mmCIF file of C-alpha atoms in Angstrom:
data_model
loop_
_atom_site.group_PDB
_atom_site.id
_atom_site.type_symbol
_atom_site.label_atom_id
_atom_site.label_comp_id
_atom_site.label_asym_id
_atom_site.label_seq_id
_atom_site.Cartn_x
_atom_site.Cartn_y
_atom_site.Cartn_z
ATOM 1 C CA UNK A 1394 20.300 53.086 126.288
ATOM 2 C CA UNK A 1395 23.926 53.571 125.306
ATOM 3 C CA UNK A 1396 25.675 56.283 123.319
ATOM 4 C CA UNK A 1397 26.201 54.614 119.948
ATOM 5 C CA UNK A 1398 26.909 57.638 117.779
ATOM 6 C CA UNK A 1399 29.298 57.272 114.848
ATOM 7 C CA UNK A 1400 32.675 58.579 116.113
ATOM 8 C CA UNK A 1401 34.531 61.376 114.390
ATOM 9 C CA UNK A 1402 37.814 60.435 112.768
ATOM 10 C CA UNK A 1403 39.612 62.536 115.396
ATOM 11 C CA UNK A 1404 38.156 60.249 118.090
ATOM 12 C CA UNK A 1405 39.533 57.040 116.548
ATOM 13 C CA UNK A 1406 42.977 55.720 117.661
ATOM 14 C CA UNK A 1407 45.714 56.207 115.052
ATOM 15 C CA UNK A 1408 46.369 52.455 114.753
ATOM 16 C CA UNK A 1409 42.947 52.005 113.133
ATOM 17 C CA UNK A 1410 43.354 54.787 110.569
ATOM 18 C CA UNK A 1411 44.978 54.900 107.139
ATOM 19 C CA UNK A 1412 48.499 56.293 107.260
ATOM 20 C CA UNK A 1413 48.037 58.348 104.105
ATOM 21 C CA UNK A 1414 51.234 60.314 104.819
ATOM 22 C CA UNK A 1415 53.152 57.179 103.836
ATOM 23 C CA UNK A 1416 51.988 57.839 100.262
ATOM 24 C CA UNK A 1417 52.643 61.606 100.184
ATOM 25 C CA UNK A 1418 53.705 63.712 103.183
ATOM 26 C CA UNK A 1419 51.546 66.662 102.089
ATOM 27 C CA UNK A 1420 49.190 68.034 99.452
ATOM 28 C CA UNK A 1421 52.128 70.039 98.115
ATOM 29 C CA UNK A 1422 54.174 66.874 97.511
ATOM 30 C CA UNK A 1423 51.180 65.325 95.773
ATOM 31 C CA UNK A 1424 50.846 68.380 93.552
ATOM 32 C CA UNK A 1425 54.503 68.182 92.478
ATOM 33 C CA UNK A 1426 54.050 64.595 91.318
ATOM 34 C CA UNK A 1427 50.788 65.559 89.640
ATOM 35 C CA UNK A 1428 52.539 68.232 87.580
ATOM 36 C CA UNK A 1429 55.235 65.741 86.528
ATOM 37 C CA UNK A 1430 52.690 63.657 84.590
ATOM 38 C CA UNK A 1431 52.686 66.147 81.712
ATOM 39 C CA UNK A 1432 56.479 65.959 81.526
ATOM 40 C CA UNK A 1433 56.317 62.154 81.365
ATOM 41 C CA UNK A 1434 53.889 62.236 78.439
ATOM 42 C CA UNK A 1435 56.219 64.338 76.249
ATOM 43 C CA UNK A 1436 58.681 61.519 75.359
ATOM 44 C CA UNK A 1437 55.742 59.208 74.693
ATOM 45 C CA UNK A 1438 54.220 61.654 72.227
ATOM 46 C CA UNK A 1439 57.552 61.806 70.384
ATOM 47 C CA UNK A 1440 57.041 58.138 69.484
ATOM 48 C CA UNK A 1441 53.760 58.896 67.747
ATOM 49 C CA UNK A 1442 53.979 57.838 64.104
ATOM 50 C CA UNK A 1443 57.162 55.825 64.743
ATOM 51 C CA UNK A 1444 55.880 52.433 65.888
ATOM 52 C CA UNK A 1445 56.490 51.106 62.382
ATOM 53 C CA UNK A 1446 60.234 51.680 62.850
ATOM 54 C CA UNK A 1447 60.709 48.584 64.995
ATOM 55 C CA UNK A 1448 59.581 46.540 67.975
ATOM 56 C CA UNK A 1449 61.927 48.495 70.227
ATOM 57 C CA UNK A 1450 59.784 51.587 69.638
ATOM 58 C CA UNK A 1451 56.696 49.712 70.791
ATOM 59 C CA UNK A 1452 58.491 48.443 73.885
ATOM 60 C CA UNK A 1453 59.621 51.985 74.681
ATOM 61 C CA UNK A 1454 56.034 53.230 74.371
ATOM 62 C CA UNK A 1455 54.752 50.455 76.649
ATOM 63 C CA UNK A 1456 57.422 51.210 79.229
ATOM 64 C CA UNK A 1457 56.692 54.944 79.369
ATOM 65 C CA UNK A 1458 52.942 54.372 79.513
ATOM 66 C CA UNK A 1459 53.354 51.937 82.420
ATOM 67 C CA UNK A 1460 55.510 54.453 84.311
ATOM 68 C CA UNK A 1461 52.822 57.086 83.830
ATOM 69 C CA UNK A 1462 50.117 54.657 84.963
ATOM 70 C CA UNK A 1463 52.085 53.714 88.071
ATOM 71 C CA UNK A 1464 52.423 57.347 89.105
ATOM 72 C CA UNK A 1465 48.761 58.052 88.350
ATOM 73 C CA UNK A 1466 47.728 55.173 90.605
ATOM 74 C CA UNK A 1467 49.878 56.475 93.450
ATOM 75 C CA UNK A 1468 48.318 59.922 93.014
ATOM 76 C CA UNK A 1469 44.880 58.289 92.946
ATOM 77 C CA UNK A 1470 45.419 56.437 96.241
ATOM 78 C CA UNK A 1471 46.262 59.668 98.075
ATOM 79 C CA UNK A 1472 43.405 61.605 96.470
ATOM 80 C CA UNK A 1473 40.814 58.871 96.927
ATOM 81 C CA UNK A 1474 41.628 58.002 100.539
ATOM 82 C CA UNK A 1475 41.696 61.650 101.632
ATOM 83 C CA UNK A 1476 38.369 62.212 99.896
ATOM 84 C CA UNK A 1477 36.796 59.151 101.533
ATOM 85 C CA UNK A 1478 38.061 60.226 104.965
ATOM 86 C CA UNK A 1479 35.845 63.318 104.802
ATOM 87 C CA UNK A 1480 33.661 63.860 101.767
ATOM 88 C CA UNK A 1481 32.665 67.302 103.014
ATOM 89 C CA UNK A 1482 36.290 68.494 102.686
ATOM 90 C CA UNK A 1483 36.248 70.746 99.604
ATOM 91 C CA UNK A 1484 40.066 70.837 99.300
ATOM 92 C CA UNK A 1485 40.417 67.081 98.928
ATOM 93 C CA UNK A 1486 37.283 66.908 96.800
ATOM 94 C CA UNK A 1487 39.075 69.210 94.345
ATOM 95 C CA UNK A 1488 42.181 66.983 94.433
ATOM 96 C CA UNK A 1489 39.980 63.935 93.853
ATOM 97 C CA UNK A 1490 38.349 65.601 90.835
ATOM 98 C CA UNK A 1491 41.733 66.631 89.437
ATOM 99 C CA UNK A 1492 43.181 63.130 89.430
ATOM 100 C CA UNK A 1493 40.204 61.615 87.631
ATOM 101 C CA UNK A 1494 40.273 64.411 85.077
ATOM 102 C CA UNK A 1495 43.975 63.640 84.603
ATOM 103 C CA UNK A 1496 43.181 59.953 84.050
ATOM 104 C CA UNK A 1497 40.834 60.934 81.206
ATOM 105 C CA UNK A 1498 43.364 63.385 79.814
ATOM 106 C CA UNK A 1499 46.145 60.787 79.796
ATOM 107 C CA UNK A 1500 43.826 58.211 78.234
ATOM 108 C CA UNK A 1501 43.105 60.669 75.437
ATOM 109 C CA UNK A 1502 46.773 61.546 74.933
ATOM 110 C CA UNK A 1503 47.846 57.893 74.773
ATOM 111 C CA UNK A 1504 44.877 56.571 72.793
ATOM 112 C CA UNK A 1505 46.918 56.635 69.565
ATOM 113 C CA UNK A 1506 49.118 53.682 70.599
ATOM 114 C CA UNK A 1507 46.620 50.890 70.002
ATOM 115 C CA UNK A 1508 45.269 51.972 66.579
ATOM 116 C CA UNK A 1509 48.757 52.875 65.318
ATOM 117 C CA UNK A 1510 50.132 49.494 66.340
ATOM 118 C CA UNK A 1511 47.175 47.652 64.831
ATOM 119 C CA UNK A 1512 47.561 49.509 61.534
ATOM 120 C CA UNK A 1513 50.730 47.475 60.899
ATOM 121 C CA UNK A 1514 50.573 44.363 58.675
ATOM 122 C CA UNK A 1515 49.968 41.038 60.410
ATOM 123 C CA UNK A 1516 53.404 39.702 59.483
ATOM 124 C CA UNK A 1517 55.043 42.767 61.082
ATOM 125 C CA UNK A 1518 52.966 42.297 64.232
ATOM 126 C CA UNK A 1519 54.076 38.666 64.440
ATOM 127 C CA UNK A 1520 57.689 39.757 63.959
ATOM 128 C CA UNK A 1521 57.361 42.305 66.778
ATOM 129 C CA UNK A 1522 55.913 39.620 69.043
ATOM 130 C CA UNK A 1523 59.103 37.564 68.728
ATOM 131 C CA UNK A 1524 61.338 40.505 69.670
ATOM 132 C CA UNK A 1525 63.343 39.603 72.776
ATOM 133 C CA UNK A 1526 62.595 42.871 74.524
ATOM 134 C CA UNK A 1527 58.860 42.324 74.038
ATOM 135 C CA UNK A 1528 58.707 39.290 76.339
ATOM 136 C CA UNK A 1529 58.089 41.364 79.484
ATOM 137 C CA UNK A 1530 55.210 43.180 77.747
ATOM 138 C CA UNK A 1531 53.841 40.145 75.913
ATOM 139 C CA UNK A 1532 50.524 40.023 77.762
ATOM 140 C CA UNK A 1533 49.898 43.714 77.044
ATOM 141 C CA UNK A 1534 50.879 43.206 73.411
ATOM 142 C CA UNK A 1535 48.680 40.131 72.939
ATOM 143 C CA UNK A 1536 45.690 41.876 74.533
ATOM 144 C CA UNK A 1537 45.995 44.707 72.012
ATOM 145 C CA UNK A 1538 46.295 42.324 69.060
ATOM 146 C CA UNK A 1539 43.265 40.356 70.286
ATOM 147 C CA UNK A 1540 41.108 43.465 69.948
ATOM 148 C CA UNK A 1541 42.270 44.318 66.437
ATOM 149 C CA UNK A 1542 38.865 43.797 64.833
ATOM 150 C CA UNK A 1543 37.185 45.909 67.538
ATOM 151 C CA UNK A 1544 39.546 48.902 67.567
ATOM 152 C CA UNK A 1545 38.521 52.252 66.092
ATOM 153 C CA UNK A 1546 40.701 54.764 64.273
ATOM 154 C CA UNK A 1547 43.118 57.038 66.172
ATOM 155 C CA UNK A 1548 40.647 59.910 65.993
ATOM 156 C CA UNK A 1549 37.681 57.819 67.127
ATOM 157 C CA UNK A 1550 39.617 56.187 69.971
ATOM 158 C CA UNK A 1551 40.666 59.670 71.109
ATOM 159 C CA UNK A 1552 37.065 60.863 71.234
ATOM 160 C CA UNK A 1553 35.963 57.738 73.105
ATOM 161 C CA UNK A 1554 38.663 58.181 75.752
ATOM 162 C CA UNK A 1555 37.343 61.667 76.578
ATOM 163 C CA UNK A 1556 34.106 60.170 77.897
ATOM 164 C CA UNK A 1557 35.750 58.903 81.100
ATOM 165 C CA UNK A 1558 35.108 61.963 83.271
ATOM 166 C CA UNK A 1559 31.515 62.357 82.118
ATOM 167 C CA UNK A 1560 30.706 58.692 82.756
ATOM 168 C CA UNK A 1561 32.189 58.892 86.274
ATOM 169 C CA UNK A 1562 30.166 61.968 87.298
ATOM 170 C CA UNK A 1563 26.886 60.246 88.187
ATOM 171 C CA UNK A 1564 28.620 57.687 90.432
ATOM 172 C CA UNK A 1565 30.638 60.395 92.198
ATOM 173 C CA UNK A 1566 27.502 62.495 92.736
ATOM 174 C CA UNK A 1567 25.681 59.540 94.288
ATOM 175 C CA UNK A 1568 28.577 58.729 96.629
ATOM 176 C CA UNK A 1569 28.824 62.352 97.771
ATOM 177 C CA UNK A 1570 25.099 62.418 98.447
ATOM 178 C CA UNK A 1571 24.979 59.167 100.421
ATOM 179 C CA UNK A 1572 28.304 59.452 102.261
ATOM 180 C CA UNK A 1573 28.449 63.176 103.032
ATOM 181 C CA UNK A 1574 24.985 64.735 102.879
ATOM 182 C CA UNK A 1575 22.444 62.022 103.625
ATOM 183 C CA UNK A 1576 21.590 61.154 107.235
ATOM 184 C CA UNK A 1577 19.678 57.977 108.099
ATOM 185 C CA UNK A 1578 18.997 58.727 111.752
ATOM 186 C CA UNK A 1579 18.957 56.124 114.532
ATOM 187 C CA UNK A 1580 17.771 52.511 114.492
ATOM 188 C CA UNK A 1581 17.327 49.930 117.250
ATOM 189 C CA UNK A 1582 19.878 47.094 117.336
ATOM 190 C CA UNK A 1583 19.539 43.507 118.615
ATOM 191 C CA UNK A 1584 20.134 44.603 122.223
ATOM 192 C CA UNK A 1585 17.490 47.323 122.092
ATOM 193 C CA UNK A 1586 20.009 50.168 121.871
ATOM 194 C CA UNK A 1587 19.535 53.147 119.571
ATOM 195 C CA UNK A 1588 22.421 53.280 117.116
ATOM 196 C CA UNK A 1589 23.201 55.869 114.472
ATOM 197 C CA UNK A 1590 22.841 54.235 111.061
ATOM 198 C CA UNK A 1591 25.445 54.765 108.337
ATOM 199 C CA UNK A 1592 26.595 53.157 105.113
ATOM 200 C CA UNK A 1593 29.339 51.516 107.147
ATOM 201 C CA UNK A 1594 27.076 49.608 109.557
ATOM 202 C CA UNK A 1595 23.988 49.198 107.342
ATOM 203 C CA UNK A 1596 24.925 45.684 106.153
ATOM 204 C CA UNK A 1597 25.403 44.559 109.763
ATOM 205 C CA UNK A 1598 21.776 45.405 110.513
ATOM 206 C CA UNK A 1599 20.524 43.735 107.332
ATOM 207 C CA UNK A 1600 22.192 40.504 108.490
ATOM 208 C CA UNK A 1601 20.481 40.579 111.884
ATOM 209 C CA UNK A 1602 18.410 37.513 112.839
ATOM 210 C CA UNK A 1603 15.750 39.911 114.138
ATOM 211 C CA UNK A 1604 13.299 40.804 111.386
ATOM 212 C CA UNK A 1605 12.347 44.097 113.040
ATOM 213 C CA UNK A 1606 16.009 45.190 113.126
ATOM 214 C CA UNK A 1607 16.421 44.369 109.434
ATOM 215 C CA UNK A 1608 13.229 46.198 108.540
ATOM 216 C CA UNK A 1609 14.147 49.249 110.623
ATOM 217 C CA UNK A 1610 17.507 49.612 108.897
ATOM 218 C CA UNK A 1611 16.061 49.135 105.429
ATOM 219 C CA UNK A 1612 13.232 51.608 106.018
ATOM 220 C CA UNK A 1613 15.640 54.227 107.404
ATOM 221 C CA UNK A 1614 17.769 54.095 104.250
ATOM 222 C CA UNK A 1615 14.729 53.948 101.967
ATOM 223 C CA UNK A 1616 13.050 56.935 103.634
ATOM 224 C CA UNK A 1617 16.250 58.996 103.416
ATOM 225 C CA UNK A 1618 16.413 58.362 99.668
ATOM 226 C CA UNK A 1619 12.710 58.858 98.978
ATOM 227 C CA UNK A 1620 12.779 62.182 100.846
ATOM 228 C CA UNK A 1621 15.037 63.529 98.097
ATOM 229 C CA UNK A 1622 12.771 62.403 95.273
ATOM 230 C CA UNK A 1623 12.248 65.210 92.796
#
């Protein structure tokens, strides 16, 4: 029998691990960028009610929104990877929760763009589409126009955008339970060795040519879940 325990991250050579410091050197640096999101939204909000002034206003709104989205995605990578490295780490769990709350907040604060744009007459929308500066954003623009008949009012779109965090909660709870809290115990592999089962190696055992190995892995996961049945 061999020692086939799942190694701690500290036991794994650096060349096999994510270099998350290439994204942000520290939590403090991440937090500074996080705080800058609110500052980036201010000039976008100043365009609210002004999209009827010309296609250049729409292009400006698209540009600012894309810059915000790009920064949010960078913040998300750092938060998500650190959380997945150790889901029992409460500090990075809090950072993970903050970024997804910010996604919902930004979605709510920018939800006015689509309904305001679609409130314009069709001939104005066609005129905007031909604007030279719109060519870079044409796919975004056309996608919005395509959904004209399915778009709610500004107020209704704002309410709908607030649902993001609530809808994500059940999935996050499940992942925390299965990745951090739930233990599946050991199973026997194709060579007869006892191996600690995890979400990472579960599929490997399910693909075994040995029926008993497949069954052992499946039953271990099933029993771990059924033990928590309320």
